[in-house]
mmCIF file of C-alpha atoms in Angstrom:
data_model
loop_
_atom_site.group_PDB
_atom_site.id
_atom_site.type_symbol
_atom_site.label_atom_id
_atom_site.label_comp_id
_atom_site.label_asym_id
_atom_site.label_seq_id
_atom_site.Cartn_x
_atom_site.Cartn_y
_atom_site.Cartn_z
ATOM 1 C CA MET A 27 -0.563 0.094 -0.195
ATOM 2 C CA PRO A 28 1.198 3.694 -0.696
ATOM 3 C CA SER A 29 2.368 5.697 1.952
ATOM 4 C CA TYR A 30 0.829 9.210 2.135
ATOM 5 C CA GLY A 31 3.358 11.025 3.627
ATOM 6 C CA SER A 32 3.535 13.054 7.006
ATOM 7 C CA THR A 33 0.371 15.561 5.069
ATOM 8 C CA GLY A 34 -1.531 12.671 5.134
ATOM 9 C CA CYS A 35 -1.188 11.577 8.443
ATOM 10 C CA LEU A 36 -1.284 15.677 9.981
ATOM 11 C CA LEU A 37 -4.701 15.752 8.022
ATOM 12 C CA LEU A 38 -6.168 12.554 9.744
ATOM 13 C CA ALA A 39 -4.492 13.906 13.002
ATOM 14 C CA LEU A 40 -6.299 16.741 12.333
ATOM 15 C CA LEU A 41 -9.903 15.413 11.834
ATOM 16 C CA SER A 42 -9.463 13.313 14.634
ATOM 17 C CA LEU A 43 -9.178 16.504 16.903
ATOM 18 C CA LEU A 44 -12.363 18.096 15.850
ATOM 19 C CA LEU A 45 -13.852 15.196 16.348
ATOM 20 C CA CYS A 46 -12.726 14.768 19.674
ATOM 21 C CA LEU A 47 -13.730 18.339 19.945
ATOM 22 C CA ASN A 48 -17.121 18.007 18.693
ATOM 23 C CA ALA A 49 -18.067 14.564 21.332
ATOM 24 C CA ALA A 50 -16.476 16.829 24.285
ATOM 25 C CA THR A 51 -18.246 20.216 23.888
ATOM 26 C CA ALA A 52 -21.798 19.029 22.543
ATOM 27 C CA VAL A 53 -24.669 21.154 23.821
ATOM 28 C CA LEU A 54 -28.097 20.408 23.988
ATOM 29 C CA ARG A 55 -29.973 23.636 23.116
ATOM 30 C CA CYS A 56 -33.536 23.963 23.929
ATOM 31 C CA TRP A 57 -36.095 26.403 23.541
ATOM 32 C CA ARG A 58 -37.472 28.274 27.155
ATOM 33 C CA CYS A 59 -40.490 30.444 26.759
ATOM 34 C CA SER A 60 -44.498 29.874 27.919
ATOM 35 C CA THR A 61 -47.377 31.839 26.092
ATOM 36 C CA ASP A 62 -48.525 32.310 29.404
ATOM 37 C CA VAL A 63 -46.004 35.323 30.634
ATOM 38 C CA SER A 64 -46.529 38.568 29.045
ATOM 39 C CA ASN A 65 -43.533 38.603 26.000
ATOM 40 C CA GLY A 66 -44.102 34.658 25.367
ATOM 41 C CA GLU A 67 -46.455 34.640 22.293
ATOM 42 C CA PHE A 68 -43.849 33.816 19.925
ATOM 43 C CA CYS A 69 -44.115 30.517 21.990
ATOM 44 C CA ASN A 70 -47.709 29.517 20.241
ATOM 45 C CA ASP A 71 -48.320 26.939 17.623
ATOM 46 C CA PRO A 72 -47.117 27.381 15.245
ATOM 47 C CA PHE A 73 -43.914 28.267 16.385
ATOM 48 C CA GLN A 74 -41.732 30.535 14.301
ATOM 49 C CA PRO A 75 -38.361 31.017 16.082
ATOM 50 C CA ASP A 76 -37.482 33.557 12.706
ATOM 51 C CA SER A 77 -39.779 36.051 13.614
ATOM 52 C CA ILE A 78 -38.459 36.608 17.561
ATOM 53 C CA SER A 79 -36.139 39.837 18.185
ATOM 54 C CA GLU A 80 -32.637 38.738 18.873
ATOM 55 C CA GLN A 81 -32.888 39.647 22.507
ATOM 56 C CA GLN A 82 -36.013 37.046 22.909
ATOM 57 C CA ARG A 83 -33.556 34.524 21.450
ATOM 58 C CA TYR A 84 -30.782 34.993 23.688
ATOM 59 C CA TRP A 85 -33.005 34.444 26.278
ATOM 60 C CA SER A 86 -35.075 31.868 25.188
ATOM 61 C CA TYR A 87 -32.805 29.761 23.244
ATOM 62 C CA VAL A 88 -30.554 27.862 26.096
ATOM 63 C CA ASN A 89 -27.779 25.734 26.989
ATOM 64 C CA CYS A 90 -29.778 22.487 28.777
ATOM 65 C CA THR A 91 -26.955 20.513 29.031
ATOM 66 C CA TYR A 92 -25.814 22.027 32.670
ATOM 67 C CA SER A 93 -26.461 19.043 35.167
ATOM 68 C CA VAL A 94 -26.108 20.534 38.413
ATOM 69 C CA GLY A 95 -28.787 19.245 41.066
ATOM 70 C CA VAL A 96 -29.882 16.246 38.667
ATOM 71 C CA LYS A 97 -30.303 13.401 41.157
ATOM 72 C CA SER A 98 -29.878 10.153 38.781
ATOM 73 C CA VAL A 99 -26.815 9.274 36.653
ATOM 74 C CA ASN A 100 -29.028 7.528 34.356
ATOM 75 C CA ALA A 101 -30.525 11.234 33.465
ATOM 76 C CA ARG A 102 -29.726 12.884 30.371
ATOM 77 C CA PRO A 103 -31.054 16.635 29.257
ATOM 78 C CA VAL A 104 -33.376 17.052 26.701
ATOM 79 C CA CYS A 105 -36.218 19.441 24.746
ATOM 80 C CA LYS A 106 -39.979 19.650 26.521
ATOM 81 C CA LYS A 107 -43.206 21.120 24.614
ATOM 82 C CA LEU A 108 -45.980 21.146 26.592
ATOM 83 C CA VAL A 109 -49.715 21.730 26.029
ATOM 84 C CA GLN A 110 -51.924 22.392 29.012
ATOM 85 C CA GLU A 111 -55.423 23.789 29.855
ATOM 86 C CA VAL A 112 -55.051 25.957 32.929
ATOM 87 C CA TYR A 113 -58.156 26.928 33.673
ATOM 88 C CA GLY A 114 -59.241 26.293 30.635
ATOM 89 C CA LYS A 115 -56.831 28.491 29.215
ATOM 90 C CA ARG A 116 -54.457 26.606 26.391
ATOM 91 C CA VAL A 117 -51.062 27.461 27.616
ATOM 92 C CA ILE A 118 -48.008 26.368 25.470
ATOM 93 C CA SER A 119 -44.321 26.036 27.245
ATOM 94 C CA ARG A 120 -40.840 25.024 26.050
ATOM 95 C CA SER A 121 -38.321 24.389 27.998
ATOM 96 C CA CYS A 122 -34.924 22.112 29.307
ATOM 97 C CA PHE A 123 -35.758 19.016 31.228
ATOM 98 C CA TYR A 124 -33.696 16.002 32.643
ATOM 99 C CA GLU A 125 -35.301 12.850 32.114
ATOM 100 C CA ASP A 126 -34.303 9.084 32.967
ATOM 101 C CA MET A 127 -32.796 7.392 29.770
ATOM 102 C CA ASP A 128 -35.264 4.447 30.547
ATOM 103 C CA ASP A 129 -38.177 6.623 30.269
ATOM 104 C CA PRO A 130 -40.725 5.716 27.520
ATOM 105 C CA ALA A 131 -41.008 9.093 24.933
ATOM 106 C CA ASP A 132 -44.485 9.642 26.455
ATOM 107 C CA LYS A 133 -43.785 9.687 30.053
ATOM 108 C CA CYS A 134 -44.463 13.406 30.383
ATOM 109 C CA ALA A 135 -47.976 13.560 28.960
ATOM 110 C CA MET A 136 -48.353 10.870 31.814
ATOM 111 C CA ASP A 137 -47.517 12.736 34.385
ATOM 112 C CA GLN A 138 -49.825 13.580 37.516
ATOM 113 C CA THR A 139 -51.018 17.124 37.269
ATOM 114 C CA SER A 140 -53.265 19.477 39.760
ATOM 115 C CA SER A 141 -57.083 18.758 38.947
ATOM 116 C CA TYR A 142 -57.094 22.242 37.449
ATOM 117 C CA ILE A 143 -54.197 21.378 34.934
ATOM 118 C CA LYS A 144 -55.290 19.272 32.133
ATOM 119 C CA THR A 145 -52.187 18.012 29.590
ATOM 120 C CA VAL A 146 -53.322 17.925 26.092
ATOM 121 C CA TYR A 147 -49.794 17.020 24.307
ATOM 122 C CA CYS A 148 -46.070 16.461 25.881
ATOM 123 C CA ARG A 149 -42.977 15.193 24.191
ATOM 124 C CA THR A 150 -39.401 15.290 24.771
ATOM 125 C CA CYS A 151 -36.236 15.302 22.387
ATOM 126 C CA THR A 152 -32.628 15.283 22.507
ATOM 127 C CA ALA A 153 -32.116 17.656 19.462
ATOM 128 C CA ASP A 154 -31.430 21.131 18.927
ATOM 129 C CA GLY A 155 -34.370 22.991 19.052
ATOM 130 C CA CYS A 156 -36.152 19.734 19.171
ATOM 131 C CA ASN A 157 -36.129 20.561 15.199
ATOM 132 C CA GLY A 158 -32.835 18.466 14.181
ATOM 133 C CA SER A 159 -29.053 19.811 14.387
ATOM 134 C CA GLY A 160 -26.862 20.693 12.139
ATOM 135 C CA GLY A 161 -23.471 19.253 11.757
ATOM 136 C CA ILE A 162 -21.844 16.093 13.267
ATOM 137 C CA SER A 163 -23.251 14.473 16.203
ATOM 138 C CA PRO A 164 -21.318 13.851 19.521
ATOM 139 C CA LEU A 165 -22.432 10.195 19.137
ATOM 140 C CA LEU A 166 -21.836 10.231 15.521
ATOM 141 C CA ALA A 167 -18.275 11.424 16.309
ATOM 142 C CA LEU A 168 -17.589 9.103 18.808
ATOM 143 C CA LEU A 169 -18.309 6.087 16.513
ATOM 144 C CA LEU A 170 -15.949 7.305 13.703
ATOM 145 C CA LEU A 171 -12.809 7.881 15.793
ATOM 146 C CA PRO A 172 -11.768 4.194 15.615
ATOM 147 C CA LEU A 173 -12.634 4.588 11.886
ATOM 148 C CA LEU A 174 -9.676 7.276 11.498
ATOM 149 C CA ALA A 175 -7.593 5.236 14.064
ATOM 150 C CA ALA A 176 -7.578 2.397 11.678
ATOM 151 C CA LEU A 177 -7.348 4.357 8.266
ATOM 152 C CA ARG A 178 -4.661 6.316 10.397
ATOM 153 C CA GLN A 179 -3.015 2.710 10.640
ATOM 154 C CA GLN A 180 -3.227 2.244 7.511
ATOM 155 C CA LEU A 181 -2.006 5.531 5.408
ATOM 156 C CA CYS A 182 0.527 6.525 8.164
ATOM 157 C CA LYS A 183 2.829 3.231 8.060
#
């Protein structure tokens, strides 16, 4: 097999480093808003994040990976959308949440609430903004690292 020299090995090393950084610094970002606050109308359905101001985006599109106070080692950060009727008024909220990895996807819809609150819809997801994530996911980056190591071993002899 031909040798690709130090340039090819250097490029593989840089690609591996970038994948490691992506996996290590992955942050889940979620929308945090509610229609029952004075400036929360943008949180309504249909949700249109392109129509909000930069200030609203700054305060409402937040890092959800911070985990102080999480009681379970099996907990993971998720984005949550909740639609409830509170005293008969429809309230839509979007937030960060921590759920147990073993919980079913619809568990939040089954959570108990007060008698004056009726949960209409509740779902959690693990992609940025619940709309999918751009770029390489941390899991994919971790899966690609062994492949790059094997490729490096073959090319950089």
